Amino acid sequence: MLLSSQDLGAALRAKRRAAGLTQADLAQRAGCRRQTIVAIEAGHSVQSDVLLAAVAALEQGLLLVDANNGLPLGIGILQAVSLAD
């Protein structure tokens, strides 16, 4: 589980390198500037849509979980919808 923006940046860097991509390559795929990828990998804050585009460009995804219980966020809403049907 990634608990900080630094952890997320390190994970993104590792995935990018494993894919054989440069920061410029990833930026082009994500539709942002190379400096933005540098910022993400350094653990700096960026807009969520840019972060998600970079993650998607690596054909990866993010799962947000409740820090208190480890359950995926929104599970209560999904259960409520399922019960209402």
PDB file of C-alpha atoms in Angstrom:
ATOM      1  CA  MET A   1       0.000   0.000   0.000  1.00  0.00           C
ATOM      2  CA  LEU A   2       1.302   3.452  -0.901  1.00  0.00           C
ATOM      3  CA  LEU A   3       0.896   5.915   1.930  1.00  0.00           C
ATOM      4  CA  SER A   4       2.571   9.050   0.634  1.00  0.00           C
ATOM      5  CA  SER A   5       3.055  11.032  -2.526  1.00  0.00           C
ATOM      6  CA  GLN A   6       6.732  10.043  -2.368  1.00  0.00           C
ATOM      7  CA  ASP A   7       5.741   6.340  -2.379  1.00  0.00           C
ATOM      8  CA  LEU A   8       3.423   6.935  -5.323  1.00  0.00           C
ATOM      9  CA  GLY A   9       6.135   8.821  -7.212  1.00  0.00           C
ATOM     10  CA  ALA A  10       8.651   6.031  -6.617  1.00  0.00           C
ATOM     11  CA  ALA A  11       6.145   3.421  -7.774  1.00  0.00           C
ATOM     12  CA  LEU A  12       5.348   5.398 -10.920  1.00  0.00           C
ATOM     13  CA  ARG A  13       9.078   5.771 -11.656  1.00  0.00           C
ATOM     14  CA  ALA A  14       9.638   2.031 -11.208  1.00  0.00           C
ATOM     15  CA  LYS A  15       6.732   1.166 -13.542  1.00  0.00           C
ATOM     16  CA  ARG A  16       7.941   3.693 -16.118  1.00  0.00           C
ATOM     17  CA  ARG A  17      11.456   2.302 -16.071  1.00  0.00           C
ATOM     18  CA  ALA A  18      10.184  -1.289 -16.218  1.00  0.00           C
ATOM     19  CA  ALA A  19       8.205  -0.305 -19.325  1.00  0.00           C
ATOM     20  CA  GLY A  20      11.396   1.096 -20.876  1.00  0.00           C
ATOM     21  CA  LEU A  21       9.980   4.614 -21.096  1.00  0.00           C
ATOM     22  CA  THR A  22      11.710   7.924 -20.546  1.00  0.00           C
ATOM     23  CA  GLN A  23       9.998  10.699 -18.638  1.00  0.00           C
ATOM     24  CA  ALA A  24       9.431  12.429 -21.985  1.00  0.00           C
ATOM     25  CA  ASP A  25       7.827   9.280 -23.420  1.00  0.00           C
ATOM     26  CA  LEU A  26       5.442   8.984 -20.488  1.00  0.00           C
ATOM     27  CA  ALA A  27       4.619  12.685 -20.613  1.00  0.00           C
ATOM     28  CA  GLN A  28       3.724  12.422 -24.292  1.00  0.00           C
ATOM     29  CA  ARG A  29       1.477   9.418 -23.645  1.00  0.00           C
ATOM     30  CA  ALA A  30      -0.169  11.139 -20.678  1.00  0.00           C
ATOM     31  CA  GLY A  31      -0.623  14.451 -22.504  1.00  0.00           C
ATOM     32  CA  CYS A  32       1.431  16.499 -20.085  1.00  0.00           C
ATOM     33  CA  ARG A  33       4.895  18.045 -19.862  1.00  0.00           C
ATOM     34  CA  ARG A  34       8.002  16.100 -18.876  1.00  0.00           C
ATOM     35  CA  GLN A  35       8.393  18.440 -15.897  1.00  0.00           C
ATOM     36  CA  THR A  36       5.047  17.178 -14.615  1.00  0.00           C
ATOM     37  CA  ILE A  37       6.315  13.584 -14.642  1.00  0.00           C
ATOM     38  CA  VAL A  38       9.452  14.790 -12.832  1.00  0.00           C
ATOM     39  CA  ALA A  39       7.208  16.427 -10.203  1.00  0.00           C
ATOM     40  CA  ILE A  40       5.093  13.287  -9.736  1.00  0.00           C
ATOM     41  CA  GLU A  41       8.157  11.074  -9.396  1.00  0.00           C
ATOM     42  CA  ALA A  42       9.615  13.507  -6.838  1.00  0.00           C
ATOM     43  CA  GLY A  43       6.470  13.215  -4.734  1.00  0.00           C
ATOM     44  CA  HIS A  44       5.141  16.706  -5.455  1.00  0.00           C
ATOM     45  CA  SER A  45       1.430  17.429  -5.713  1.00  0.00           C
ATOM     46  CA  VAL A  46      -0.155  17.581  -9.149  1.00  0.00           C
ATOM     47  CA  GLN A  47      -3.737  17.745 -10.316  1.00  0.00           C
ATOM     48  CA  SER A  48      -5.500  14.405  -9.910  1.00  0.00           C
ATOM     49  CA  ASP A  49      -6.521  14.224 -13.581  1.00  0.00           C
ATOM     50  CA  VAL A  50      -2.866  14.572 -14.626  1.00  0.00           C
ATOM     51  CA  LEU A  51      -1.793  11.908 -12.138  1.00  0.00           C
ATOM     52  CA  LEU A  52      -4.496   9.545 -13.370  1.00  0.00           C
ATOM     53  CA  ALA A  53      -3.483  10.173 -16.994  1.00  0.00           C
ATOM     54  CA  ALA A  54       0.131   9.244 -16.157  1.00  0.00           C
ATOM     55  CA  VAL A  55      -1.007   6.078 -14.363  1.00  0.00           C
ATOM     56  CA  ALA A  56      -3.294   5.147 -17.263  1.00  0.00           C
ATOM     57  CA  ALA A  57      -0.507   5.790 -19.784  1.00  0.00           C
ATOM     58  CA  LEU A  58       1.430   3.036 -17.999  1.00  0.00           C
ATOM     59  CA  GLU A  59      -1.625   0.769 -18.293  1.00  0.00           C
ATOM     60  CA  GLN A  60      -1.967   0.751 -14.520  1.00  0.00           C
ATOM     61  CA  GLY A  61      -4.734   1.735 -12.132  1.00  0.00           C
ATOM     62  CA  LEU A  62      -5.220   3.078  -8.637  1.00  0.00           C
ATOM     63  CA  LEU A  63      -7.401   1.620  -5.917  1.00  0.00           C
ATOM     64  CA  LEU A  64      -8.332   4.055  -3.165  1.00  0.00           C
ATOM     65  CA  VAL A  65      -8.886   2.457   0.209  1.00  0.00           C
ATOM     66  CA  ASP A  66     -10.047   3.670   3.579  1.00  0.00           C
ATOM     67  CA  ALA A  67      -6.926   4.240   5.700  1.00  0.00           C
ATOM     68  CA  ASN A  68      -8.773   3.053   8.815  1.00  0.00           C
ATOM     69  CA  ASN A  69      -9.982  -0.346   7.634  1.00  0.00           C
ATOM     70  CA  GLY A  70      -8.318  -1.001   4.274  1.00  0.00           C
ATOM     71  CA  LEU A  71     -11.635  -1.393   2.450  1.00  0.00           C
ATOM     72  CA  PRO A  72     -12.016   0.125  -1.009  1.00  0.00           C
ATOM     73  CA  LEU A  73     -13.646   3.536  -0.876  1.00  0.00           C
ATOM     74  CA  GLY A  74     -17.207   3.551  -2.098  1.00  0.00           C
ATOM     75  CA  ILE A  75     -17.925  -0.031  -1.047  1.00  0.00           C
ATOM     76  CA  GLY A  76     -20.778   1.141   1.170  1.00  0.00           C
ATOM     77  CA  ILE A  77     -22.357   2.950  -1.770  1.00  0.00           C
ATOM     78  CA  LEU A  78     -21.982  -0.127  -3.983  1.00  0.00           C
ATOM     79  CA  GLN A  79     -23.582  -2.339  -1.346  1.00  0.00           C
ATOM     80  CA  ALA A  80     -26.425   0.121  -0.854  1.00  0.00           C
ATOM     81  CA  VAL A  81     -27.094   0.190  -4.601  1.00  0.00           C
ATOM     82  CA  SER A  82     -27.016  -3.602  -4.770  1.00  0.00           C
ATOM     83  CA  LEU A  83     -29.436  -3.900  -1.854  1.00  0.00           C
ATOM     84  CA  ALA A  84     -31.814  -1.365  -3.388  1.00  0.00           C
ATOM     85  CA  ASP A  85     -32.199  -3.414  -6.590  1.00  0.00           C
TER      86      ASP A  85
END
